[in-house]
């Protein structure tokens, strides 16, 4: 049987949710041209394709910032360093508006195809670039939500306090031998890419769903998460959700979350700090039923 | 003309439905990492992909068990032996809660690509492993619902009393020369995979449908089946339907079935025992209109 | 510029619609195993796949016949000869119930990949087989709705009076130099395959839409066709629309059509006879605006 | 880092929207057989496929013209020259009805696969053909919305005043060093192809969405654009949206736009003339926050 090695899981600090039934976070991955050029650099001359991606920083980001200002919400923006380099004003306005900027790799290359050395180089070069431009990322999200065990080592060694790329829970947990990195799990169903991404050349998706469907999808999940005490990590892309009627769905989701009355909207960094808490006791790896206080199982 | 050889079909015991208009079963295929690793073992190092599959046993199963306990329903869990090996606690808690455990192959490999000898080896090794871990499977479901005539021989020879992998009826029947194996038919439209499975690497699906759509799909089929006297075999996967709002759809489907008033919810084993009944008379293979008491046709 | 040669179009007999605003036809393509085996004969040993296709003649056809009897409607069944050979009882019960049987090729092979000689052989052998089994087809539908100009010659030379495989109008017309073959146009949006077909091995489709969506799609088109005087050619497959809740959509569509009050439900043969009428004057090929009495254009 | 060179962007004339909250345009791309034959000329013998495309000029265009006449709306028709050559009557009736005819390449070949010389030849030959047939195109749209920087040079050098193929804004702008070409941006979500195109051979799409979904998609976007002061560029194809119930969605969208009370429906040429205005001041390329009067960002 093929062995699968999962990083160690530890419970989050007991009070990570405070008095809330569930926590929600609005995050934006500022991919822009990066994921397309990571597939093939020749797309740089495909003007229509490039323009499709450029909508994100050019139009989407200003509109998103205006929305967040209007509803007084702080959000988290994950920047590939390449996006910040191509669109320095995008990074600057996000920072100026007081939002959290987190790290989303250098070139948005799929990590699972890279050697550890290549991955390390991409990780450090991009992080350094982002820092030089004024950002102080505390967390990381892997391109395409594809990472290896080594990625988590890079995250920890760089002093980041959280990762947001895994899917084996919908509640945050602490990762690794020391439990000193918070995992803020994601899921395809809370991402706008699967609903809205349509581009034939290169093929990055073939879906154009109704914004009303997406609102029902996200609000329905958040509502159910109030019973499971989960983290509803919404992931949007400015080139997708920045479009007029889609941004309304983001706004309506925020309103829905606030109308719940028992849901708190936080940045990823705020959540990570709560999850890491005040040195919570480390879980043993021994698997017993009495141990399963979080009603979740562990692999052998 | 290419010959197609179907196993012999026999009517189920006359009273298999009792007084109910239709029968429904809730089954869970505990696939976890197995179908992904069956495609390529290198995915074991794709941490995000693995974590997506691990959600099933880690979080989905405990939540499903809690739901079933709350609504007092016994369900059937089909385990690949590999899933039981990787997540022994998952198997143990399912058994402890008194649910039926059935067999879903050793490694979730597509059977149609295997030689008979390979298929036989996979079948017996996995079944033995599951038995050693305390399960006593009475039925079988082929990975990907892909099987050959030889698979049915293995099922029968192993003393199992039912299979649940074919689609040529929506009412159970008895299979093979002796009619001593019950077939509990499945269908793509009553499976959650086609509605919810989204994973790009490897590509196991590209759908993220609304839980409300799935509820309408399943409840609509069950409702129509009350007129056809059919078996509504719901097939869920803990890594998919274990998510908060999707599990609500499972709960609502159960409530819908109960509200019908004339639908009975049973485990697969309970249905199989009814279908096999008290040595029902074997159907002849001769095709005549008067014979078609079940208003279904037979091939020449 | 690449030349495209369309067969000559002639107006249908002036009174083909009678007093109706639109005409609707319910047709069933009894594909069964044929389209799958036409892709690759090795699928004959894929028992689950074969069983998925066998649902059509085994369960779907009897239920469809029962529905048509209950609502007193005559429909048209297009049989590949191979389906009739494998399921002679299916053909017999359709004929016994007084429905129209039309011709759907011998083996459901894609015609555009065949030489004219191969196409001719497939056409005549299958038609002869169907006739020997008691059917008297008056019309033809190409497998996959893929045909060449030569196919139409075969149809005409065989003495058939209509074809139902083209898509350049939604009103019937007369085809060819003599205008002696009626074309009853089809369209993907009025077919159940695109909405319901799901099978991964081989991949014949990946859709599982709600029956309520399909009803809205078809009824909406028929409703709009009342203003355009069109033919609403519904195309169903027993292995798809024979499922319980899908068959309800067929029933509801029939009820909708009847509730319109100005829509007539006819068999394909009945429509073809009306379209061919009493030797309607042949249209000239000269293109002028005054000529466009049917408000449709003709290519140069 | 891969360099991406965007053409220079300039603000549109200040009063391009007049007193309207948003502007909408209804455009039709008269593709007919061209995009299919551009993939492979052998499809010319696939009669069913050709007939699917021929529906556009043969039936769709007359119905669209009738609708536009009935609602008294002037629209823009983008013609590949090849479509005009194959269907001269289609071009003639569109011109006769007083609609705008714009240019959509010669053969609907993907431009990004062509050398500059090939692209130039295709561009000029087709434009000349269209002009010889009586059209006076003022604007251009690239096949498949795929163009290169060189395409824009061809547009400008040919004396055209607008392009409509880019996606980096939803408000029109002025392009290039002199800002003398208006860009009227498009987007996949306002196109009917992604919603309705279904054709397996060749595969040009696999979607058959409900017209009611499309209406909600387009009307929802236009409604949201009233707050962002945008251009809602609807792009339809006669072979798709010419079908009865789909044309009703076009009609309902027009009614929705008019019911808004603050939306103006214009042709592309009318919009372009407004955007180019009376020699509006050229924007500097220097990027500063104070410069961002349109609340959009510019790349470095």
Coordinates of N, CA, C and O in Angstrom, one line a residue, chain A residues 108-206:
Chain A
X108 N 3.6 32.0 -9.5 CA 2.4 31.2 -9.6 C 2.6 29.9 -10.4 O 1.8 29.5 -11.2
X109 N 3.8 29.3 -10.2 CA 4.1 28.0 -10.9 C 3.5 26.9 -10.0 O 3.6 27.0 -8.8
X110 N 3.0 25.8 -10.6 CA 2.6 24.7 -9.8 C 3.8 24.1 -9.1 O 4.8 23.7 -9.7
X111 N 3.7 24.0 -7.8 CA 4.9 23.6 -7.0 C 5.2 22.1 -7.1 O 6.3 21.7 -7.1
X112 N 4.2 21.3 -7.4 CA 4.4 19.9 -7.4 C 5.3 19.5 -8.6 O 5.8 18.3 -8.6
X113 N 5.5 20.3 -9.5 CA 6.4 20.0 -10.7 C 7.8 20.5 -10.4 O 8.7 20.2 -11.3
X114 N 8.0 21.2 -9.3 CA 9.4 21.7 -9.1 C 10.2 20.9 -8.2 O 9.7 20.2 -7.3
X115 N 11.5 20.9 -8.3 CA 12.4 20.3 -7.3 C 12.4 21.1 -6.1 O 11.9 22.3 -6.1
X116 N 12.8 20.5 -5.0 CA 12.9 21.3 -3.7 C 13.7 22.5 -3.9 O 13.3 23.6 -3.4
X117 N 14.8 22.4 -4.6 CA 15.7 23.6 -4.8 C 15.0 24.7 -5.6 O 15.1 25.9 -5.3
X118 N 14.3 24.3 -6.7 CA 13.5 25.3 -7.5 C 12.4 25.9 -6.6 O 12.2 27.1 -6.7
X119 N 11.8 25.1 -5.9 CA 10.7 25.6 -5.0 C 11.2 26.6 -4.0 O 10.6 27.6 -3.8
X120 N 12.3 26.2 -3.4 CA 12.9 27.1 -2.4 C 13.3 28.4 -3.0 O 13.1 29.5 -2.4
X121 N 13.9 28.3 -4.2 CA 14.4 29.6 -4.9 C 13.2 30.5 -5.2 O 13.2 31.7 -4.9
X122 N 12.1 29.9 -5.8 CA 10.9 30.6 -6.1 C 10.3 31.3 -4.8 O 10.0 32.4 -4.8
X123 N 10.3 30.5 -3.8 CA 9.7 31.0 -2.5 C 10.4 32.2 -2.0 O 9.8 33.2 -1.7
X124 N 11.8 32.1 -1.9 CA 12.5 33.1 -1.2 C 12.6 34.4 -2.0 O 12.5 35.5 -1.6
X125 N 12.8 34.2 -3.4 CA 13.0 35.3 -4.2 C 11.7 36.2 -4.3 O 11.8 37.4 -4.1
X126 N 10.6 35.5 -4.4 CA 9.3 36.2 -4.4 C 9.0 36.9 -3.1 O 8.6 38.1 -3.1
X127 N 9.3 36.2 -2.0 CA 9.0 36.8 -0.7 C 9.8 38.0 -0.5 O 9.3 39.1 0.0
X128 N 11.1 37.9 -0.9 CA 12.0 39.1 -0.7 C 11.5 40.3 -1.5 O 11.5 41.4 -1.1
X129 N 11.1 40.0 -2.8 CA 10.6 41.1 -3.6 C 9.4 41.7 -3.0 O 9.3 43.0 -3.0
X130 N 8.5 40.9 -2.5 CA 7.3 41.5 -1.9 C 7.6 42.4 -0.7 O 7.0 43.4 -0.5
X131 N 8.6 41.9 0.1 CA 9.0 42.7 1.3 C 9.6 44.0 0.9 O 9.4 45.0 1.5
X132 N 10.4 43.9 -0.2 CA 11.1 45.2 -0.6 C 10.1 46.2 -1.1 O 10.3 47.4 -1.1
X133 N 8.9 45.7 -1.5 CA 7.9 46.6 -2.0 C 7.0 47.1 -0.9 O 6.0 47.8 -1.1
X134 N 7.3 46.7 0.4 CA 6.6 47.3 1.5 C 5.6 46.4 2.2 O 5.0 46.7 3.2
X135 N 5.4 45.2 1.6 CA 4.5 44.2 2.3 C 5.2 43.4 3.4 O 6.4 43.2 3.3
X136 N 4.5 43.0 4.4 CA 5.0 42.2 5.5 C 4.1 41.0 5.6 O 3.4 40.8 6.6
X137 N 4.2 40.0 4.6 CA 3.3 38.9 4.7 C 3.5 38.0 5.9 O 4.6 37.8 6.3
X138 N 2.4 37.6 6.5 CA 2.5 36.7 7.7 C 2.0 35.3 7.2 O 2.1 34.4 8.0
X139 N 1.4 35.2 6.0 CA 0.9 33.9 5.6 C 1.1 33.6 4.2 O 1.5 34.5 3.4
X140 N 0.8 32.4 3.8 CA 1.1 31.9 2.5 C 0.0 31.1 1.9 O -0.8 30.4 2.7
X141 N -0.2 31.1 0.6 CA -1.1 30.3 -0.1 C -0.5 29.7 -1.3 O 0.1 30.5 -2.1
X142 N -0.5 28.4 -1.5 CA 0.2 27.8 -2.7 C -0.6 28.1 -4.0 O -1.8 28.0 -4.0
X143 N 0.1 28.3 -5.1 CA -0.5 28.4 -6.4 C -1.3 27.2 -6.7 O -0.8 26.1 -6.4
X144 N -2.5 27.4 -7.2 CA -3.4 26.2 -7.5 C -3.7 25.3 -6.3 O -4.2 24.2 -6.5
X145 N -3.4 25.8 -5.1 CA -3.6 25.0 -3.9 C -2.9 23.6 -4.1 O -3.5 22.6 -3.8
X146 N -1.7 23.7 -4.6 CA -0.9 22.4 -4.8 C 0.4 22.6 -4.1 O 1.2 23.4 -4.5
X147 N 0.6 21.9 -3.0 CA 1.8 22.0 -2.3 C 2.3 20.6 -1.9 O 1.6 19.6 -1.9
X148 N 3.6 20.6 -1.4 CA 4.2 19.4 -0.9 C 4.6 19.6 0.5 O 4.4 20.7 1.1
X149 N 5.0 18.6 1.2 CA 5.4 18.7 2.6 C 6.6 19.7 2.7 O 6.6 20.5 3.7
X150 N 7.4 19.8 1.7 CA 8.5 20.8 1.7 C 8.0 22.2 1.7 O 8.7 23.1 2.3
X151 N 6.9 22.5 1.0 CA 6.4 23.8 1.0 C 6.1 24.3 2.5 O 6.4 25.5 2.8
X152 N 5.6 23.4 3.3 CA 5.3 23.8 4.6 C 6.5 24.1 5.4 O 6.5 25.0 6.3
X153 N 7.6 23.4 5.1 CA 8.9 23.7 5.8 C 9.3 25.1 5.4 O 9.8 25.9 6.3
X154 N 9.2 25.4 4.1 CA 9.6 26.8 3.7 C 8.7 27.9 4.4 O 9.3 28.9 4.8
X155 N 7.5 27.6 4.5 CA 6.6 28.6 5.2 C 7.0 28.8 6.6 O 7.2 29.9 7.1
X156 N 7.3 27.7 7.3 CA 7.7 27.8 8.7 C 9.0 28.5 8.9 O 9.2 29.4 9.7
X157 N 10.0 28.0 8.1 CA 11.4 28.6 8.2 C 11.4 30.0 7.8 O 12.3 30.8 8.3
X158 N 10.5 30.5 7.0 CA 10.5 31.9 6.7 C 9.8 32.8 7.7 O 9.7 34.0 7.6
X159 N 9.3 32.1 8.8 CA 8.7 32.9 9.9 C 7.3 33.3 9.7 O 6.7 34.1 10.4
X160 N 6.7 32.7 8.6 CA 5.3 32.9 8.4 C 4.5 32.1 9.5 O 4.9 31.1 9.9
X161 N 3.3 32.6 9.8 CA 2.5 32.0 10.9 C 1.3 31.2 10.4 O 0.7 30.5 11.1
X162 N 1.1 31.3 9.1 CA 0.0 30.5 8.6 C 0.1 30.1 7.1 O 0.8 30.7 6.4
X163 N -0.6 29.0 6.8 CA -0.7 28.5 5.4 C -2.2 28.4 5.2 O -3.0 28.2 6.1
X164 N -2.6 28.6 3.9 CA -4.0 28.5 3.5 C -4.1 27.8 2.2 O -4.4 28.4 1.2
X165 N -3.9 26.4 2.2 CA -3.8 25.7 0.9 C -4.3 24.2 1.1 O -4.3 23.5 0.1
X166 N -4.7 23.8 2.2 CA -5.0 22.4 2.4 C -6.6 22.3 2.6 O -7.3 23.3 2.8
X167 N -7.0 21.0 2.5 CA -8.5 20.8 2.5 C -9.0 19.7 3.3 O -10.1 19.2 3.1
X168 N -8.2 19.2 4.3 CA -8.6 18.1 5.1 C -9.4 18.5 6.3 O -9.6 17.6 7.2
X169 N -9.9 19.7 6.4 CA -10.8 20.1 7.5 C -11.5 21.4 7.0 O -11.0 22.0 6.0
X170 N -12.5 21.8 7.7 CA -13.1 23.1 7.4 C -13.0 23.9 8.7 O -13.6 25.0 8.8
X171 N -12.2 23.5 9.6 CA -11.8 24.2 10.8 C -10.3 24.4 10.8 O -9.6 23.5 10.4
X172 N -9.8 25.5 11.3 CA -8.4 25.7 11.3 C -7.7 24.8 12.2 O -8.4 24.3 13.2
X173 N -6.5 24.5 12.0 CA -5.7 23.6 13.0 C -4.2 24.1 13.0 O -3.9 25.0 12.2
X174 N -3.5 23.5 13.8 CA -2.0 23.8 13.9 C -1.2 22.7 13.2 O -1.6 21.5 13.4
X175 N -0.2 23.1 12.5 CA 0.5 22.1 11.6 C 1.9 21.8 12.2 O 2.5 22.7 12.8
X176 N 2.4 20.6 11.8 CA 3.8 20.3 12.0 C 4.2 19.9 13.3 O 3.4 19.9 14.2
X177 N 5.5 19.5 13.5 CA 5.9 18.9 14.8 C 5.7 19.9 16.0 O 5.2 19.4 17.0
X178 N 5.9 21.2 15.8 CA 5.7 22.1 16.9 C 4.4 22.8 16.9 O 4.0 23.5 17.8
X179 N 3.6 22.5 15.9 CA 2.2 23.1 15.9 C 2.3 24.6 15.8 O 1.4 25.3 16.3
X180 N 3.3 25.2 15.2 CA 3.5 26.6 15.3 C 3.1 27.3 14.0 O 3.3 28.5 13.8
X181 N 2.5 26.6 13.0 CA 1.9 27.2 11.8 C 0.5 26.9 11.8 O 0.1 25.7 11.9
X182 N -0.3 27.9 11.6 CA -1.8 27.7 11.5 C -2.2 27.3 10.1 O -1.7 27.9 9.2
X183 N -3.0 26.3 10.0 CA -3.6 26.0 8.7 C -5.0 26.6 8.6 O -5.9 26.2 9.5
X184 N -5.3 27.4 7.6 CA -6.6 28.0 7.4 C -7.2 27.3 6.2 O -6.9 27.8 5.0
X185 N -7.9 26.3 6.3 CA -8.2 25.4 5.1 C -9.1 26.1 4.1 O -10.0 27.0 4.4
X186 N -8.9 25.7 2.8 CA -9.7 26.2 1.7 C -10.6 25.1 1.2 O -10.5 24.0 1.6
X187 N -11.4 25.5 0.2 CA -12.1 24.4 -0.5 C -12.6 25.0 -1.9 O -13.0 26.1 -2.0
X188 N -12.6 24.1 -2.9 CA -13.0 24.5 -4.2 C -14.4 25.2 -4.2 O -14.6 26.0 -5.1
X189 N -15.3 24.7 -3.4 CA -16.7 25.3 -3.4 C -16.8 26.7 -2.9 O -17.8 27.3 -3.1
X190 N -15.7 27.2 -2.2 CA -15.8 28.5 -1.7 C -14.8 29.5 -2.5 O -14.5 30.5 -2.1
X191 N -14.5 29.0 -3.7 CA -13.6 29.7 -4.6 C -14.4 30.2 -5.8 O -15.3 29.6 -6.2
X192 N -14.0 31.4 -6.3 CA -14.8 31.9 -7.4 C -14.3 31.3 -8.8 O -15.0 31.4 -9.8
X193 N -13.1 30.8 -8.8 CA -12.5 30.3 -10.1 C -13.4 29.2 -10.7 O -13.7 29.3 -11.9
X194 N -13.9 28.2 -9.9 CA -14.6 27.1 -10.5 C -16.0 27.6 -11.0 O -16.6 26.9 -11.8
X195 N -16.5 28.7 -10.5 CA -17.8 29.2 -10.9 C -17.7 30.2 -12.1 O -18.6 30.2 -12.9
X196 N -16.6 30.9 -12.2 CA -16.6 32.0 -13.2 C -15.5 31.9 -14.3 O -15.6 32.7 -15.3
X197 N -14.5 31.1 -14.0 CA -13.3 31.2 -14.9 C -13.7 30.6 -16.3 O -14.0 29.4 -16.4
X198 N -13.6 31.4 -17.3 CA -13.7 31.0 -18.7 C -12.7 31.6 -19.5 O -12.6 32.8 -19.6
X199 N -11.8 30.8 -20.1 CA -10.8 31.3 -21.0 C -10.4 30.1 -21.9 O -9.9 29.1 -21.3
X200 N -10.5 30.2 -23.2 CA -10.2 29.0 -24.0 C -8.7 28.9 -24.4 O -8.3 27.8 -24.7
X201 N -8.0 30.0 -24.4 CA -6.6 29.9 -24.9 C -5.7 30.7 -24.0 O -5.5 31.9 -24.2
X202 N -5.1 30.2 -22.9 CA -5.1 28.8 -22.6 C -6.4 28.5 -21.8 O -7.1 29.4 -21.3
X203 N -6.8 27.2 -21.8 CA -8.0 26.8 -21.1 C -7.7 26.8 -19.6 O -7.1 25.9 -19.0
X204 N -8.3 27.8 -18.9 CA -8.2 27.9 -17.5 C -9.5 27.6 -16.8 O -9.6 27.7 -15.6
X205 N -10.5 27.3 -17.6 CA -11.8 27.0 -17.1 C -12.9 27.3 -18.1 O -12.6 27.9 -19.1
X206 N -14.1 26.7 -17.9 CA -15.1 26.8 -18.9 C -16.5 27.0 -18.2 O -17.5 26.6 -18.7

